[in-house]
Amino acid sequence: MRNLKKNKRLRRLFLTGNPCCEFKGYRDYVVASLPWLEVLDGTKISKSERIVAMQELESIEKKLLSSSNHGESKETTDTAFTPENRVKWFKDEQEEEKRRKLEEEKSVQHMKPKNPLKEARKKMSEKVTSVPDGKLPPQRNMPKVKFEVEDEPENIIVTIHAPRFLDTSLIDVDIHPRWFQCMIKGKNLLLHTPEEVHPSKSKVKRLLHNGHLKLILPKVSPTIGPQNSSKKNKKSLDRKSGKNDTKKTKGLSGTVDIRNIVKEKATNEINSSELGFLSRQRIKEDTSAKDEEVPDDFEDDDEVPPLI
């Protein structure tokens, strides 16, 4: 309180949780010691309370001195919040921490040996950062994903079947001239390339419809493969076949009278066995009508329509 007496602009003070609150009469002592204080521990100080505190200030000071000398506080000396006890508590915590570390070290010594297979898999799943000169790192497929490698004349196309709904932030691709690696969820897929490629010109795409990764690796020395030659041969054959077809179809150009494709047979040449009963009668009637002679008194009238 002696230090707070210098602060004459202090209007609100909270001492809740402070060890001084355990002493009897601490509120009256604070109110009397700080006459300009308006609120103490969230409770407004009334004028009557201040007058009573000022009247009892001397008696309260005597009680506080006697209680501190005879140890009449509620807390014991071991649990009191004093500088000595705080130093003692800190030393006890340090000793407890040392004892716990010693117990952990002893328990580690009696633990089971590590599994070499698990350790090897863990090491193979890590990203390759350094490779000896002239050597290629061993190939691996730790994420166990399917992949396809297509060797084209100019590019090497690699399709990695990454999980469809996997976030792209969990995928990392690192391309080198003779090999590349793809980290999928912390597991390494490392493959060698058939030929040397350009890492700086390579492209990596994520397919939207299935989530697969597509790596386009341009070759350093592209070559004309059998695919191009076969395409050229096919084109040349198509051109040749087109020319031959035009030659063949020249004789069929123009219109064709379909009525003269099949020649009609004369009625006399028709075999009777090929005709039915009704067709035979029609042929007989036609022949008989042709053989009939026209009478002498027949007159051809133009107004009369023909019978056929």
Short mmCIF file of C-alpha atoms in Angstrom, two decimals:
data_model
loop_
_atom_site.label_atom_id
_atom_site.label_comp_id
_atom_site.label_asym_id
_atom_site.label_seq_id
_atom_site.Cartn_x
_atom_site.Cartn_y
_atom_site.Cartn_z
CA MET A 1 0.00 0.00 0.00
CA ARG A 2 2.93 2.34 0.63
CA ASN A 3 3.94 2.07 -3.03
CA LEU A 4 0.36 2.62 -4.24
CA LYS A 5 0.04 5.78 -2.16
CA LYS A 6 2.24 7.57 -4.70
CA ASN A 7 -0.30 6.86 -7.47
CA LYS A 8 -2.93 9.49 -6.75
CA ARG A 9 -4.83 8.87 -10.02
CA LEU A 10 -5.69 5.30 -9.10
CA ARG A 11 -9.48 4.92 -9.08
CA ARG A 12 -10.07 1.15 -9.46
CA LEU A 13 -8.15 -1.68 -7.76
CA PHE A 14 -8.65 -5.47 -7.88
CA LEU A 15 -6.88 -7.60 -5.26
CA THR A 16 -8.90 -10.80 -5.75
CA GLY A 17 -6.55 -13.80 -5.57
CA ASN A 18 -3.80 -11.86 -3.85
CA PRO A 19 -2.51 -13.48 -0.61
CA CYS A 20 -3.24 -10.22 1.27
CA CYS A 21 -6.95 -10.97 0.94
CA GLU A 22 -6.51 -13.78 3.49
CA PHE A 23 -5.88 -11.28 6.30
CA LYS A 24 -8.79 -9.91 8.26
CA GLY A 25 -9.56 -6.24 7.76
CA TYR A 26 -7.60 -5.92 4.48
CA ARG A 27 -10.47 -4.03 2.78
CA ASP A 28 -10.73 -1.37 5.52
CA TYR A 29 -6.96 -1.01 5.50
CA VAL A 30 -6.85 -0.47 1.70
CA VAL A 31 -9.77 1.96 1.71
CA ALA A 32 -8.20 4.02 4.51
CA SER A 33 -4.71 3.92 2.95
CA LEU A 34 -5.93 5.06 -0.50
CA PRO A 35 -8.47 7.87 0.09
CA TRP A 36 -8.86 8.63 -3.67
CA LEU A 37 -9.82 5.02 -4.54
CA GLU A 38 -13.44 4.65 -5.80
CA VAL A 39 -13.85 0.88 -6.55
CA LEU A 40 -12.18 -2.06 -4.77
CA ASP A 41 -12.57 -5.62 -6.11
CA GLY A 42 -15.51 -4.52 -8.27
CA THR A 43 -17.43 -2.99 -5.31
CA LYS A 44 -17.95 0.75 -5.06
CA ILE A 45 -16.62 2.40 -1.85
CA SER A 46 -19.23 4.41 0.02
CA LYS A 47 -18.51 7.52 2.08
CA SER A 48 -19.61 5.86 5.33
CA GLU A 49 -17.31 2.92 4.67
CA ARG A 50 -14.40 5.25 4.10
CA ILE A 51 -15.10 7.18 7.35
CA VAL A 52 -15.26 3.96 9.37
CA ALA A 53 -12.04 2.70 7.77
CA MET A 54 -10.22 5.93 8.55
CA GLN A 55 -11.31 5.70 12.18
CA GLU A 56 -10.13 2.09 12.55
CA LEU A 57 -6.89 2.43 10.55
CA GLU A 58 -4.56 2.41 13.62
CA SER A 59 -6.21 -0.66 15.16
CA ILE A 60 -6.13 -2.52 11.82
CA GLU A 61 -2.39 -1.82 11.40
CA LYS A 62 -1.69 -3.25 14.88
CA LYS A 63 -3.72 -6.39 14.11
CA LEU A 64 -1.88 -6.95 10.82
CA LEU A 65 1.54 -6.59 12.48
CA SER A 66 0.61 -8.97 15.31
CA SER A 67 -0.87 -11.56 12.96
CA SER A 68 2.21 -11.49 10.70
CA ASN A 69 4.51 -11.94 13.71
CA HIS A 70 2.56 -14.76 15.38
CA GLY A 71 1.57 -16.52 12.15
CA GLU A 72 -2.20 -16.19 12.52
CA SER A 73 -2.82 -16.30 8.78
CA LYS A 74 -5.01 -19.04 7.40
CA GLU A 75 -2.23 -20.40 5.20
CA THR A 76 0.68 -22.29 6.69
CA THR A 77 4.27 -21.27 6.10
CA ASP A 78 4.76 -24.02 3.48
CA THR A 79 1.77 -23.01 1.34
CA ALA A 80 2.01 -19.24 1.74
CA PHE A 81 2.70 -17.32 -1.46
CA THR A 82 6.04 -15.87 -0.38
CA PRO A 83 9.32 -15.42 -2.28
CA GLU A 84 10.97 -18.17 -0.24
CA ASN A 85 8.22 -20.67 -1.00
CA ARG A 86 8.26 -19.76 -4.70
CA VAL A 87 11.99 -20.53 -4.92
CA LYS A 88 11.41 -23.79 -3.09
CA TRP A 89 8.59 -24.80 -5.46
CA PHE A 90 10.76 -24.05 -8.49
CA LYS A 91 13.57 -26.29 -7.21
CA ASP A 92 11.09 -29.09 -6.53
CA GLU A 93 9.78 -28.88 -10.09
CA GLN A 94 13.31 -29.12 -11.50
CA GLU A 95 14.06 -32.22 -9.45
CA GLU A 96 10.78 -33.81 -10.56
CA GLU A 97 11.65 -33.13 -14.21
CA LYS A 98 15.09 -34.74 -13.83
CA ARG A 99 13.59 -37.80 -12.17
CA ARG A 100 11.03 -38.20 -14.98
CA LYS A 101 13.73 -38.00 -17.68
CA LEU A 102 15.79 -40.70 -15.94
CA GLU A 103 12.77 -43.00 -15.82
CA GLU A 104 12.11 -42.46 -19.54
CA GLU A 105 15.72 -43.29 -20.44
CA LYS A 106 15.56 -46.51 -18.42
CA SER A 107 12.30 -47.54 -20.09
CA VAL A 108 13.77 -46.89 -23.57
CA GLN A 109 16.65 -49.26 -22.89
CA HIS A 110 14.23 -52.12 -22.19
CA MET A 111 12.07 -51.47 -25.26
CA LYS A 112 11.78 -54.00 -28.10
CA PRO A 113 14.25 -53.67 -31.02
CA LYS A 114 13.06 -51.75 -34.06
CA ASN A 115 11.65 -53.69 -37.02
CA PRO A 116 14.19 -53.51 -39.89
CA LEU A 117 11.49 -53.84 -42.56
CA LYS A 118 9.54 -50.91 -41.20
CA GLU A 119 12.70 -48.84 -40.96
CA ALA A 120 13.61 -49.69 -44.58
CA ARG A 121 10.14 -48.77 -45.82
CA LYS A 122 10.25 -45.53 -43.90
CA LYS A 123 13.61 -44.69 -45.45
CA MET A 124 12.40 -45.59 -48.97
CA SER A 125 9.33 -43.37 -48.54
CA GLU A 126 11.47 -40.31 -47.84
CA LYS A 127 12.25 -37.83 -50.61
CA VAL A 128 15.61 -38.34 -52.36
CA THR A 129 17.68 -35.18 -52.00
CA SER A 130 21.20 -36.30 -52.96
CA VAL A 131 22.46 -38.95 -55.40
CA PRO A 132 26.09 -40.10 -55.96
CA ASP A 133 27.61 -38.99 -59.26
CA GLY A 134 27.00 -41.41 -62.12
CA LYS A 135 24.44 -43.50 -60.22
CA LEU A 136 20.68 -43.65 -60.33
CA PRO A 137 18.60 -44.05 -57.17
CA PRO A 138 16.70 -47.34 -56.90
CA GLN A 139 13.18 -47.33 -58.29
CA ARG A 140 10.31 -47.62 -55.83
CA ASN A 141 6.52 -47.39 -55.60
CA MET A 142 5.79 -46.81 -51.94
CA PRO A 143 2.29 -45.28 -52.40
CA LYS A 144 1.37 -48.40 -54.46
CA VAL A 145 -0.33 -46.51 -57.30
CA LYS A 146 -0.70 -47.56 -60.93
CA PHE A 147 1.29 -45.73 -63.59
CA GLU A 148 1.75 -45.84 -67.36
CA VAL A 149 4.84 -44.84 -69.38
CA GLU A 150 4.51 -44.04 -73.10
CA ASP A 151 7.65 -43.58 -75.18
CA GLU A 152 6.86 -41.21 -78.04
CA PRO A 153 9.34 -39.90 -80.63
CA GLU A 154 9.64 -36.46 -78.99
CA ASN A 155 8.26 -36.90 -75.46
CA ILE A 156 7.97 -39.42 -72.66
CA ILE A 157 4.44 -39.29 -71.24
CA VAL A 158 3.88 -40.72 -67.75
CA THR A 159 0.37 -41.10 -66.31
CA ILE A 160 0.18 -41.66 -62.53
CA HIS A 161 -3.14 -42.86 -61.13
CA ALA A 162 -3.26 -40.59 -58.09
CA PRO A 163 -6.35 -40.73 -55.84
CA ARG A 164 -9.16 -38.74 -57.40
CA PHE A 165 -10.16 -36.68 -54.34
CA LEU A 166 -6.62 -36.15 -52.99
CA ASP A 167 -5.69 -32.51 -52.41
CA THR A 168 -3.02 -31.27 -54.83
CA SER A 169 -1.08 -29.76 -51.91
CA LEU A 170 -0.24 -33.33 -50.80
CA ILE A 171 1.48 -34.07 -54.16
CA ASP A 172 5.05 -33.01 -55.01
CA VAL A 173 6.87 -33.81 -58.29
CA ASP A 174 10.66 -33.57 -58.76
CA ILE A 175 12.08 -34.21 -62.26
CA HIS A 176 15.71 -34.96 -63.12
CA PRO A 177 17.38 -35.72 -66.49
CA ARG A 178 17.34 -39.53 -66.03
CA TRP A 179 14.74 -40.05 -63.28
CA PHE A 180 11.83 -38.39 -61.50
CA GLN A 181 10.04 -38.78 -58.18
CA CYS A 182 6.49 -38.05 -57.10
CA MET A 183 5.63 -37.66 -53.42
CA ILE A 184 2.02 -38.68 -52.67
CA LYS A 185 0.96 -38.21 -49.04
CA GLY A 186 4.57 -38.46 -47.87
CA LYS A 187 5.32 -41.66 -49.87
CA ASN A 188 7.78 -41.72 -52.76
CA LEU A 189 7.20 -42.99 -56.30
CA LEU A 190 10.58 -42.97 -58.11
CA LEU A 191 11.05 -44.14 -61.73
CA HIS A 192 13.84 -44.03 -64.32
CA THR A 193 13.29 -42.51 -67.78
CA PRO A 194 14.23 -44.50 -70.93
CA GLU A 195 16.14 -41.50 -72.30
CA GLU A 196 17.51 -38.22 -71.03
CA VAL A 197 14.85 -35.50 -70.71
CA HIS A 198 14.68 -31.73 -70.16
CA PRO A 199 13.60 -31.05 -66.54
CA SER A 200 13.09 -27.32 -67.19
CA LYS A 201 10.80 -27.94 -70.19
CA SER A 202 8.75 -30.66 -68.56
CA LYS A 203 5.08 -30.16 -67.70
CA VAL A 204 2.88 -31.64 -64.98
CA LYS A 205 -0.90 -31.63 -65.27
CA ARG A 206 -3.70 -32.81 -62.97
CA LEU A 207 -6.58 -34.33 -64.94
CA LEU A 208 -9.91 -32.99 -63.72
CA HIS A 209 -12.14 -35.94 -64.64
CA ASN A 210 -10.20 -38.61 -62.71
CA GLY A 211 -7.51 -36.77 -60.68
CA HIS A 212 -4.59 -38.53 -62.39
CA LEU A 213 -1.21 -36.87 -62.90
CA LYS A 214 0.14 -36.47 -66.41
CA LEU A 215 3.87 -35.80 -66.85
CA ILE A 216 5.10 -34.64 -70.26
CA LEU A 217 8.89 -35.04 -70.39
CA PRO A 218 10.49 -33.75 -73.64
CA LYS A 219 13.51 -35.74 -74.80
CA VAL A 220 16.94 -34.19 -75.19
CA SER A 221 17.53 -36.01 -78.50
CA PRO A 222 14.16 -36.81 -80.10
CA THR A 223 14.17 -39.52 -82.77
CA ILE A 224 11.78 -40.44 -85.59
CA GLY A 225 10.17 -43.62 -84.40
CA PRO A 226 8.37 -46.30 -86.38
CA GLN A 227 5.06 -44.58 -85.72
CA ASN A 228 5.83 -41.65 -88.03
CA SER A 229 7.12 -43.88 -90.81
CA SER A 230 4.04 -46.08 -90.60
CA LYS A 231 1.82 -42.99 -90.81
CA LYS A 232 3.69 -41.79 -93.89
CA ASN A 233 3.36 -45.24 -95.51
CA LYS A 234 -0.36 -45.23 -94.72
CA LYS A 235 -0.78 -41.80 -96.32
CA SER A 236 1.12 -42.87 -99.43
CA LEU A 237 -0.96 -46.04 -99.70
CA ASP A 238 -4.15 -44.07 -99.30
CA ARG A 239 -3.10 -41.71 -102.05
CA LYS A 240 -2.21 -44.58 -104.35
CA SER A 241 -5.43 -46.41 -103.63
CA GLY A 242 -7.38 -43.22 -104.32
CA LYS A 243 -5.77 -42.85 -107.73
CA ASN A 244 -6.48 -46.47 -108.62
CA ASP A 245 -10.11 -46.10 -107.54
CA THR A 246 -10.57 -43.10 -109.80
CA LYS A 247 -9.22 -45.08 -112.72
CA LYS A 248 -11.61 -47.94 -112.03
CA THR A 249 -14.65 -45.69 -111.67
CA LYS A 250 -14.05 -43.77 -114.89
CA GLY A 251 -16.00 -46.39 -116.91
CA LEU A 252 -19.03 -46.06 -114.59
CA SER A 253 -19.38 -42.30 -114.85
CA GLY A 254 -22.61 -40.85 -116.28
CA THR A 255 -26.29 -41.92 -116.14
CA VAL A 256 -27.44 -45.49 -116.67
CA ASP A 257 -30.85 -46.56 -117.99
CA ILE A 258 -31.99 -49.21 -115.56
CA ARG A 259 -34.73 -50.35 -117.94
CA ASN A 260 -32.22 -51.84 -120.33
CA ILE A 261 -30.17 -53.66 -117.69
CA VAL A 262 -32.25 -56.85 -118.04
CA LYS A 263 -33.38 -57.66 -121.60
CA GLU A 264 -36.95 -58.76 -121.98
CA LYS A 265 -37.54 -62.16 -123.50
CA ALA A 266 -39.94 -62.61 -126.36
CA THR A 267 -43.19 -64.30 -125.60
CA ASN A 268 -42.31 -67.14 -127.93
CA GLU A 269 -38.98 -67.69 -126.13
CA ILE A 270 -40.53 -67.86 -122.65
CA ASN A 271 -40.51 -71.35 -121.22
CA SER A 272 -43.98 -72.40 -120.15
CA SER A 273 -42.59 -74.23 -117.17
CA GLU A 274 -41.38 -70.91 -115.68
CA LEU A 275 -44.90 -69.38 -115.74
CA GLY A 276 -48.00 -69.97 -113.67
CA PHE A 277 -51.56 -70.73 -114.82
CA LEU A 278 -52.76 -67.11 -114.91
CA SER A 279 -49.69 -65.84 -116.73
CA ARG A 280 -50.18 -68.51 -119.43
CA GLN A 281 -53.73 -67.36 -120.07
CA ARG A 282 -52.61 -63.71 -120.37
CA ILE A 283 -49.96 -64.63 -122.90
CA LYS A 284 -52.51 -66.60 -124.96
CA GLU A 285 -54.97 -63.69 -124.91
CA ASP A 286 -52.23 -61.24 -126.01
CA THR A 287 -51.18 -63.45 -128.90
CA SER A 288 -54.77 -64.10 -129.98
CA ALA A 289 -55.53 -60.36 -129.93
CA LYS A 290 -52.53 -59.64 -132.15
CA ASP A 291 -53.48 -62.38 -134.61
CA GLU A 292 -57.08 -61.04 -135.10
CA GLU A 293 -57.61 -59.32 -138.48
CA VAL A 294 -59.14 -55.85 -138.71
CA PRO A 295 -62.55 -55.88 -140.58
CA ASP A 296 -62.98 -53.88 -143.79
CA ASP A 297 -65.82 -51.68 -142.49
CA PHE A 298 -63.77 -50.55 -139.35
CA GLU A 299 -63.56 -46.82 -138.93
CA ASP A 300 -61.07 -45.23 -136.55
CA ASP A 301 -62.82 -42.43 -134.62
CA ASP A 302 -60.48 -39.95 -132.87
CA GLU A 303 -63.07 -38.98 -130.28
CA VAL A 304 -63.27 -42.51 -128.95
CA PRO A 305 -60.54 -43.12 -126.34
CA PRO A 306 -58.24 -46.14 -126.81
CA LEU A 307 -59.09 -49.35 -124.99
CA ILE A 308 -55.60 -49.71 -123.53
#
